[in-house]
């Protein structure tokens, strides 16, 4: 390729987008921009650039987004830039038939990526993952919470509240014991009662999941964290990591990103103004932004 010839995959990109695509692949990159600015296109083209120009193996790339639509869009765009067979080698989730309900809705998400690693390394954890576990989908998880709440007059009307709170606390990697500690620490009687109620439902819900040998969606992320915390070499194949729609990342997903990408070769794309109104997610985006900047991340 001549010095004045640019790769065809850069056609149609403006100078700023092209610079982001060409940024050194084995370093961090943060792309913050608004809707319609081509963020996902830049991320997708950056993946193609890593493979075509830097000979990074597709199997050494983890690309994560947060919706099935976005994952499909990313794959479809990549297949126009590189060999479709190579696109399938990128770690964006693996089709496993008995997990198909989750796979259909979360292909390319942190959940799907965690399934891949839990299946490989779960038996080596301490304590080890049980065999033949299945996934409790949203409806099944709610039914289990309801079965706990409906056995207690005080909790009968709190099914949705408790289910949402359990998911919220799992996203912060907090256990029922942590909620009991919060209850003891607060002098607000209403909050204290609420912490204790949710802690009770949370604990009983976990027992029911365990008895059924099931994981809910939040557990997939928590067990994924356990894999990378206990088995450092589990991420040896991850040379670069790219995360789309990063503003929708919660705390446990951010922990996963850090654990999976110990080399710190991370590219994130997001729009803080589009972040969920959920405070935890906004805090996560700010924390990640500061962390990446301290690691000499390049901003675009």
mmCIF file of C-alpha atoms in Angstrom:
data_model
loop_
_atom_site.group_PDB
_atom_site.id
_atom_site.type_symbol
_atom_site.label_atom_id
_atom_site.label_comp_id
_atom_site.label_asym_id
_atom_site.label_seq_id
_atom_site.Cartn_x
_atom_site.Cartn_y
_atom_site.Cartn_z
ATOM 1 C CA UNK A 1 0.000 0.000 0.000
ATOM 2 C CA UNK A 2 1.490 3.343 -1.025
ATOM 3 C CA UNK A 3 2.098 6.104 1.461
ATOM 4 C CA UNK A 4 -0.704 8.204 -0.023
ATOM 5 C CA UNK A 5 -3.199 5.364 -0.131
ATOM 6 C CA UNK A 6 -5.537 4.892 2.772
ATOM 7 C CA UNK A 7 -7.329 1.622 3.526
ATOM 8 C CA UNK A 8 -10.715 1.316 1.877
ATOM 9 C CA UNK A 9 -12.460 0.805 5.198
ATOM 10 C CA UNK A 10 -11.647 4.426 6.093
ATOM 11 C CA UNK A 11 -13.713 5.734 3.188
ATOM 12 C CA UNK A 12 -16.596 7.864 4.384
ATOM 13 C CA UNK A 13 -15.052 8.643 7.761
ATOM 14 C CA UNK A 14 -14.299 12.231 8.685
ATOM 15 C CA UNK A 15 -10.768 13.105 9.919
ATOM 16 C CA UNK A 16 -11.646 12.788 13.618
ATOM 17 C CA UNK A 17 -13.324 9.413 13.081
ATOM 18 C CA UNK A 18 -10.368 8.152 11.046
ATOM 19 C CA UNK A 19 -7.938 9.239 13.770
ATOM 20 C CA UNK A 20 -9.917 7.290 16.357
ATOM 21 C CA UNK A 21 -9.928 4.187 14.150
ATOM 22 C CA UNK A 22 -6.163 4.417 13.561
ATOM 23 C CA UNK A 23 -5.265 5.068 17.205
ATOM 24 C CA UNK A 24 -2.687 2.554 18.512
ATOM 25 C CA UNK A 25 -4.687 -0.656 19.082
ATOM 26 C CA UNK A 26 -2.735 -1.822 22.134
ATOM 27 C CA UNK A 27 -3.650 1.231 24.201
ATOM 28 C CA UNK A 28 -6.813 2.699 25.682
ATOM 29 C CA UNK A 29 -9.215 4.852 23.717
ATOM 30 C CA UNK A 30 -12.293 6.700 24.910
ATOM 31 C CA UNK A 31 -14.806 7.994 22.363
ATOM 32 C CA UNK A 32 -17.427 10.355 23.784
ATOM 33 C CA UNK A 33 -19.932 11.781 21.334
ATOM 34 C CA UNK A 34 -23.627 12.387 20.854
ATOM 35 C CA UNK A 35 -26.305 10.496 18.897
ATOM 36 C CA UNK A 36 -25.757 10.163 15.155
ATOM 37 C CA UNK A 37 -22.046 10.988 15.342
ATOM 38 C CA UNK A 38 -20.940 7.578 14.063
ATOM 39 C CA UNK A 39 -19.589 6.170 17.336
ATOM 40 C CA UNK A 40 -20.550 2.571 16.628
ATOM 41 C CA UNK A 41 -19.256 2.823 13.070
ATOM 42 C CA UNK A 42 -15.900 4.015 14.417
ATOM 43 C CA UNK A 43 -15.749 1.135 16.898
ATOM 44 C CA UNK A 44 -16.609 -1.401 14.206
ATOM 45 C CA UNK A 45 -14.056 0.013 11.776
ATOM 46 C CA UNK A 46 -11.451 0.033 14.538
ATOM 47 C CA UNK A 47 -11.986 -3.712 14.985
ATOM 48 C CA UNK A 48 -11.478 -4.247 11.248
ATOM 49 C CA UNK A 49 -8.323 -2.100 11.375
ATOM 50 C CA UNK A 50 -6.893 -4.164 14.233
ATOM 51 C CA UNK A 51 -7.445 -7.382 12.302
ATOM 52 C CA UNK A 52 -6.398 -6.230 8.836
ATOM 53 C CA UNK A 53 -3.498 -3.907 9.631
ATOM 54 C CA UNK A 54 -2.168 -5.158 12.974
ATOM 55 C CA UNK A 55 -2.761 -8.900 12.539
ATOM 56 C CA UNK A 56 -4.648 -9.166 15.814
ATOM 57 C CA UNK A 57 -6.519 -12.449 15.771
ATOM 58 C CA UNK A 58 -10.313 -12.088 15.906
ATOM 59 C CA UNK A 59 -10.367 -14.659 18.730
ATOM 60 C CA UNK A 60 -8.211 -12.267 20.799
ATOM 61 C CA UNK A 61 -10.803 -9.492 20.525
ATOM 62 C CA UNK A 62 -13.762 -9.092 22.878
ATOM 63 C CA UNK A 63 -16.481 -6.752 21.623
ATOM 64 C CA UNK A 64 -19.429 -6.001 23.878
ATOM 65 C CA UNK A 65 -22.612 -4.041 23.424
ATOM 66 C CA UNK A 66 -25.908 -3.941 25.279
ATOM 67 C CA UNK A 67 -28.677 -4.881 22.880
ATOM 68 C CA UNK A 68 -29.228 -7.607 20.337
ATOM 69 C CA UNK A 69 -29.929 -4.937 17.723
ATOM 70 C CA UNK A 70 -26.602 -3.207 18.336
ATOM 71 C CA UNK A 71 -24.694 -6.508 18.296
ATOM 72 C CA UNK A 72 -26.296 -7.488 14.987
ATOM 73 C CA UNK A 73 -25.526 -4.069 13.526
ATOM 74 C CA UNK A 74 -21.890 -4.394 14.580
ATOM 75 C CA UNK A 75 -21.575 -7.851 13.044
ATOM 76 C CA UNK A 76 -23.316 -6.854 9.826
ATOM 77 C CA UNK A 77 -20.986 -3.881 9.401
ATOM 78 C CA UNK A 78 -17.912 -5.972 10.122
ATOM 79 C CA UNK A 79 -18.926 -8.572 7.550
ATOM 80 C CA UNK A 80 -18.770 -5.845 4.914
ATOM 81 C CA UNK A 81 -15.208 -5.001 5.939
ATOM 82 C CA UNK A 82 -13.592 -8.386 6.603
ATOM 83 C CA UNK A 83 -14.166 -12.066 5.884
ATOM 84 C CA UNK A 84 -17.488 -13.037 7.553
ATOM 85 C CA UNK A 85 -15.855 -16.210 8.889
ATOM 86 C CA UNK A 86 -13.356 -14.081 10.814
ATOM 87 C CA UNK A 87 -16.174 -11.985 12.266
ATOM 88 C CA UNK A 88 -17.623 -15.131 13.833
ATOM 89 C CA UNK A 89 -14.316 -15.704 15.656
ATOM 90 C CA UNK A 90 -14.599 -12.432 17.594
ATOM 91 C CA UNK A 91 -15.686 -13.043 21.190
ATOM 92 C CA UNK A 92 -19.198 -11.623 21.166
ATOM 93 C CA UNK A 93 -21.024 -14.521 22.770
ATOM 94 C CA UNK A 94 -21.277 -18.169 21.831
ATOM 95 C CA UNK A 95 -24.443 -19.947 20.746
ATOM 96 C CA UNK A 96 -25.275 -22.697 23.226
ATOM 97 C CA UNK A 97 -28.615 -24.311 22.468
ATOM 98 C CA UNK A 98 -29.935 -24.709 26.007
ATOM 99 C CA UNK A 99 -29.195 -21.033 26.651
ATOM 100 C CA UNK A 100 -30.919 -19.926 23.464
ATOM 101 C CA UNK A 101 -33.552 -17.684 25.153
ATOM 102 C CA UNK A 102 -30.755 -15.635 26.725
ATOM 103 C CA UNK A 103 -28.591 -15.807 23.631
ATOM 104 C CA UNK A 104 -31.345 -14.457 21.426
ATOM 105 C CA UNK A 105 -31.794 -11.394 23.612
ATOM 106 C CA UNK A 106 -28.228 -10.813 24.810
ATOM 107 C CA UNK A 107 -25.913 -12.014 22.050
ATOM 108 C CA UNK A 108 -22.776 -9.911 22.216
ATOM 109 C CA UNK A 109 -23.501 -8.627 25.710
ATOM 110 C CA UNK A 110 -21.504 -9.087 28.895
ATOM 111 C CA UNK A 111 -23.935 -11.879 29.820
ATOM 112 C CA UNK A 112 -23.203 -13.894 26.691
ATOM 113 C CA UNK A 113 -19.456 -13.406 27.076
ATOM 114 C CA UNK A 114 -19.657 -14.555 30.709
ATOM 115 C CA UNK A 115 -21.473 -17.739 29.687
ATOM 116 C CA UNK A 116 -18.527 -18.574 27.450
ATOM 117 C CA UNK A 117 -15.993 -18.293 30.264
ATOM 118 C CA UNK A 118 -18.161 -19.843 32.989
ATOM 119 C CA UNK A 119 -18.632 -22.925 30.814
ATOM 120 C CA UNK A 120 -14.860 -23.276 30.459
ATOM 121 C CA UNK A 121 -13.638 -22.336 33.935
ATOM 122 C CA UNK A 122 -16.610 -22.735 36.293
ATOM 123 C CA UNK A 123 -15.516 -26.168 37.515
ATOM 124 C CA UNK A 124 -12.163 -24.739 38.637
ATOM 125 C CA UNK A 125 -13.652 -22.058 40.905
ATOM 126 C CA UNK A 126 -13.630 -22.150 44.699
ATOM 127 C CA UNK A 127 -16.329 -23.116 45.429
ATOM 128 C CA UNK A 128 -16.787 -24.719 42.005
ATOM 129 C CA UNK A 129 -19.828 -24.123 39.851
ATOM 130 C CA UNK A 130 -22.281 -26.998 39.951
ATOM 131 C CA UNK A 131 -22.825 -29.023 36.808
ATOM 132 C CA UNK A 132 -25.782 -28.651 34.458
ATOM 133 C CA UNK A 133 -26.882 -25.277 35.799
ATOM 134 C CA UNK A 134 -29.567 -23.424 33.912
ATOM 135 C CA UNK A 135 -30.605 -19.798 33.624
ATOM 136 C CA UNK A 136 -33.639 -18.294 35.318
ATOM 137 C CA UNK A 137 -35.063 -15.815 32.842
ATOM 138 C CA UNK A 138 -36.735 -12.602 33.996
ATOM 139 C CA UNK A 139 -40.141 -14.246 34.367
ATOM 140 C CA UNK A 140 -38.801 -17.206 36.336
ATOM 141 C CA UNK A 141 -36.763 -14.926 38.593
ATOM 142 C CA UNK A 142 -39.828 -12.819 39.355
ATOM 143 C CA UNK A 143 -41.863 -15.945 40.126
ATOM 144 C CA UNK A 144 -39.231 -17.098 42.615
ATOM 145 C CA UNK A 145 -39.229 -13.716 44.345
ATOM 146 C CA UNK A 146 -43.034 -13.795 44.386
ATOM 147 C CA UNK A 147 -43.019 -17.222 46.025
ATOM 148 C CA UNK A 148 -40.962 -15.739 48.866
ATOM 149 C CA UNK A 149 -42.995 -12.554 49.225
ATOM 150 C CA UNK A 150 -46.390 -14.231 49.115
ATOM 151 C CA UNK A 151 -45.534 -16.349 52.137
ATOM 152 C CA UNK A 152 -45.246 -13.188 54.245
ATOM 153 C CA UNK A 153 -48.150 -10.757 54.700
ATOM 154 C CA UNK A 154 -45.816 -7.766 54.963
ATOM 155 C CA UNK A 155 -44.144 -8.593 51.655
ATOM 156 C CA UNK A 156 -47.062 -9.638 49.453
ATOM 157 C CA UNK A 157 -47.278 -6.254 47.746
ATOM 158 C CA UNK A 158 -43.500 -5.865 47.391
ATOM 159 C CA UNK A 159 -42.691 -8.421 44.685
ATOM 160 C CA UNK A 160 -41.612 -5.963 41.983
ATOM 161 C CA UNK A 161 -39.888 -3.709 44.489
ATOM 162 C CA UNK A 162 -37.865 -6.575 45.971
ATOM 163 C CA UNK A 163 -36.983 -8.054 42.578
ATOM 164 C CA UNK A 164 -35.691 -4.699 41.345
ATOM 165 C CA UNK A 165 -33.772 -4.063 44.549
ATOM 166 C CA UNK A 166 -32.149 -7.502 44.470
ATOM 167 C CA UNK A 167 -30.961 -6.866 40.919
ATOM 168 C CA UNK A 168 -29.771 -3.392 41.936
ATOM 169 C CA UNK A 169 -27.735 -4.754 44.844
ATOM 170 C CA UNK A 170 -26.307 -7.616 42.806
ATOM 171 C CA UNK A 171 -25.150 -5.034 40.263
ATOM 172 C CA UNK A 172 -23.232 -3.429 43.122
ATOM 173 C CA UNK A 173 -21.901 -6.864 44.184
ATOM 174 C CA UNK A 174 -23.719 -6.628 47.514
ATOM 175 C CA UNK A 175 -24.989 -9.682 49.410
ATOM 176 C CA UNK A 176 -27.914 -10.089 51.849
ATOM 177 C CA UNK A 177 -25.375 -9.781 54.674
ATOM 178 C CA UNK A 178 -24.293 -6.419 53.276
ATOM 179 C CA UNK A 179 -27.908 -5.235 53.480
ATOM 180 C CA UNK A 180 -28.123 -6.408 57.083
ATOM 181 C CA UNK A 181 -25.014 -4.342 57.792
ATOM 182 C CA UNK A 182 -26.653 -1.320 56.163
ATOM 183 C CA UNK A 183 -29.727 -1.859 58.320
ATOM 184 C CA UNK A 184 -27.591 -1.893 61.451
ATOM 185 C CA UNK A 185 -25.720 1.221 60.371
ATOM 186 C CA UNK A 186 -28.733 3.443 59.708
ATOM 187 C CA UNK A 187 -30.792 5.243 62.335
ATOM 188 C CA UNK A 188 -33.670 5.769 59.927
ATOM 189 C CA UNK A 189 -36.299 3.246 61.039
ATOM 190 C CA UNK A 190 -38.028 3.158 57.650
ATOM 191 C CA UNK A 191 -34.782 2.484 55.789
ATOM 192 C CA UNK A 192 -33.737 -0.046 58.395
ATOM 193 C CA UNK A 193 -36.974 -1.970 57.956
ATOM 194 C CA UNK A 194 -36.679 -1.824 54.172
ATOM 195 C CA UNK A 195 -33.095 -3.100 54.189
ATOM 196 C CA UNK A 196 -34.103 -6.009 56.418
ATOM 197 C CA UNK A 197 -37.110 -6.877 54.256
ATOM 198 C CA UNK A 198 -35.088 -6.912 51.057
ATOM 199 C CA UNK A 199 -32.245 -8.804 52.757
ATOM 200 C CA UNK A 200 -34.688 -11.515 53.841
ATOM 201 C CA UNK A 201 -36.247 -11.871 50.375
ATOM 202 C CA UNK A 202 -32.802 -11.752 48.738
ATOM 203 C CA UNK A 203 -31.474 -14.535 50.975
ATOM 204 C CA UNK A 204 -34.508 -16.781 50.434
ATOM 205 C CA UNK A 205 -34.455 -16.097 46.698
ATOM 206 C CA UNK A 206 -30.805 -17.149 46.535
ATOM 207 C CA UNK A 207 -31.621 -20.370 48.375
ATOM 208 C CA UNK A 208 -34.364 -21.148 45.875
ATOM 209 C CA UNK A 209 -32.034 -20.501 42.937
ATOM 210 C CA UNK A 210 -29.419 -22.769 44.477
ATOM 211 C CA UNK A 211 -31.912 -25.566 45.131
ATOM 212 C CA UNK A 212 -32.969 -25.410 41.476
ATOM 213 C CA UNK A 213 -29.346 -25.184 40.254
ATOM 214 C CA UNK A 214 -30.150 -21.922 38.492
ATOM 215 C CA UNK A 215 -28.445 -18.592 37.890
ATOM 216 C CA UNK A 216 -30.319 -15.404 37.133
ATOM 217 C CA UNK A 217 -28.999 -12.837 34.661
ATOM 218 C CA UNK A 218 -27.195 -10.913 37.398
ATOM 219 C CA UNK A 219 -25.491 -14.100 38.601
ATOM 220 C CA UNK A 220 -23.941 -14.599 35.168
ATOM 221 C CA UNK A 221 -22.033 -11.354 35.654
ATOM 222 C CA UNK A 222 -21.109 -12.144 39.257
ATOM 223 C CA UNK A 223 -19.850 -15.609 38.344
ATOM 224 C CA UNK A 224 -17.975 -14.082 35.427
ATOM 225 C CA UNK A 225 -16.197 -11.812 37.903
ATOM 226 C CA UNK A 226 -15.340 -14.846 40.030
ATOM 227 C CA UNK A 227 -13.779 -16.541 37.016
ATOM 228 C CA UNK A 228 -11.436 -13.664 36.244
ATOM 229 C CA UNK A 229 -10.650 -12.953 39.903
ATOM 230 C CA UNK A 230 -9.762 -16.538 40.780
ATOM 231 C CA UNK A 231 -8.241 -17.640 37.474
ATOM 232 C CA UNK A 232 -5.983 -14.829 36.220
ATOM 233 C CA UNK A 233 -4.947 -16.734 33.093
ATOM 234 C CA UNK A 234 -8.587 -16.942 31.967
ATOM 235 C CA UNK A 235 -8.112 -13.650 30.139
ATOM 236 C CA UNK A 236 -4.881 -14.642 28.377
ATOM 237 C CA UNK A 237 -6.683 -14.741 25.036
ATOM 238 C CA UNK A 238 -8.070 -11.212 25.481
ATOM 239 C CA UNK A 239 -5.630 -8.822 23.839
ATOM 240 C CA UNK A 240 -8.054 -5.982 23.201
ATOM 241 C CA UNK A 241 -11.537 -5.171 24.437
ATOM 242 C CA UNK A 242 -14.098 -2.816 22.934
ATOM 243 C CA UNK A 243 -17.311 -1.724 24.651
ATOM 244 C CA UNK A 244 -20.129 0.069 22.854
ATOM 245 C CA UNK A 245 -22.829 2.130 24.628
ATOM 246 C CA UNK A 246 -20.584 2.297 27.674
ATOM 247 C CA UNK A 247 -22.905 4.765 29.392
ATOM 248 C CA UNK A 248 -25.226 1.829 30.114
ATOM 249 C CA UNK A 249 -22.585 -0.071 32.082
ATOM 250 C CA UNK A 250 -23.259 -0.778 35.753
ATOM 251 C CA UNK A 251 -20.738 -1.458 38.517
ATOM 252 C CA UNK A 252 -20.426 -5.216 38.097
ATOM 253 C CA UNK A 253 -20.043 -4.831 34.326
ATOM 254 C CA UNK A 254 -17.342 -2.235 34.889
ATOM 255 C CA UNK A 255 -15.561 -4.641 37.249
ATOM 256 C CA UNK A 256 -15.816 -7.304 34.560
ATOM 257 C CA UNK A 257 -14.293 -4.988 31.987
ATOM 258 C CA UNK A 258 -11.335 -4.273 34.264
ATOM 259 C CA UNK A 259 -10.845 -7.949 35.118
ATOM 260 C CA UNK A 260 -11.113 -9.131 31.528
ATOM 261 C CA UNK A 261 -8.802 -6.448 30.161
ATOM 262 C CA UNK A 262 -5.888 -6.527 32.575
ATOM 263 C CA UNK A 263 -3.634 -5.359 29.752
ATOM 264 C CA UNK A 264 -5.753 -2.176 29.713
ATOM 265 C CA UNK A 265 -6.113 -2.291 25.931
ATOM 266 C CA UNK A 266 -9.677 -1.009 26.071
ATOM 267 C CA UNK A 267 -11.710 1.096 23.665
ATOM 268 C CA UNK A 268 -14.974 2.459 25.025
ATOM 269 C CA UNK A 269 -17.666 4.329 23.158
ATOM 270 C CA UNK A 270 -20.415 6.245 24.875
ATOM 271 C CA UNK A 271 -22.498 9.329 25.368
ATOM 272 C CA UNK A 272 -22.775 10.492 29.004
ATOM 273 C CA UNK A 273 -25.871 12.523 28.121
ATOM 274 C CA UNK A 274 -27.628 9.317 27.061
ATOM 275 C CA UNK A 275 -26.778 7.521 30.303
ATOM 276 C CA UNK A 276 -29.545 5.912 32.301
ATOM 277 C CA UNK A 277 -31.083 8.166 34.932
ATOM 278 C CA UNK A 278 -30.059 5.466 37.405
ATOM 279 C CA UNK A 279 -27.443 7.114 39.643
ATOM 280 C CA UNK A 280 -25.302 3.999 39.842
ATOM 281 C CA UNK A 281 -24.775 3.904 36.105
ATOM 282 C CA UNK A 282 -23.892 7.588 35.951
ATOM 283 C CA UNK A 283 -21.340 7.063 38.716
ATOM 284 C CA UNK A 284 -19.890 4.101 36.852
ATOM 285 C CA UNK A 285 -19.382 6.143 33.700
ATOM 286 C CA UNK A 286 -17.623 8.885 35.668
ATOM 287 C CA UNK A 287 -15.440 6.382 37.535
ATOM 288 C CA UNK A 288 -14.427 4.616 34.334
ATOM 289 C CA UNK A 289 -13.703 7.894 32.580
ATOM 290 C CA UNK A 290 -11.401 9.038 35.372
ATOM 291 C CA UNK A 291 -9.707 5.626 35.591
ATOM 292 C CA UNK A 292 -9.003 5.424 31.882
ATOM 293 C CA UNK A 293 -7.660 8.961 31.800
ATOM 294 C CA UNK A 294 -5.226 8.155 34.591
ATOM 295 C CA UNK A 295 -3.968 5.296 32.418
ATOM 296 C CA UNK A 296 -2.985 7.643 29.576
ATOM 297 C CA UNK A 297 -6.130 6.972 27.604
ATOM 298 C CA UNK A 298 -6.610 8.994 24.419
ATOM 299 C CA UNK A 299 -9.942 10.833 24.154
ATOM 300 C CA UNK A 300 -11.820 11.558 20.941
#
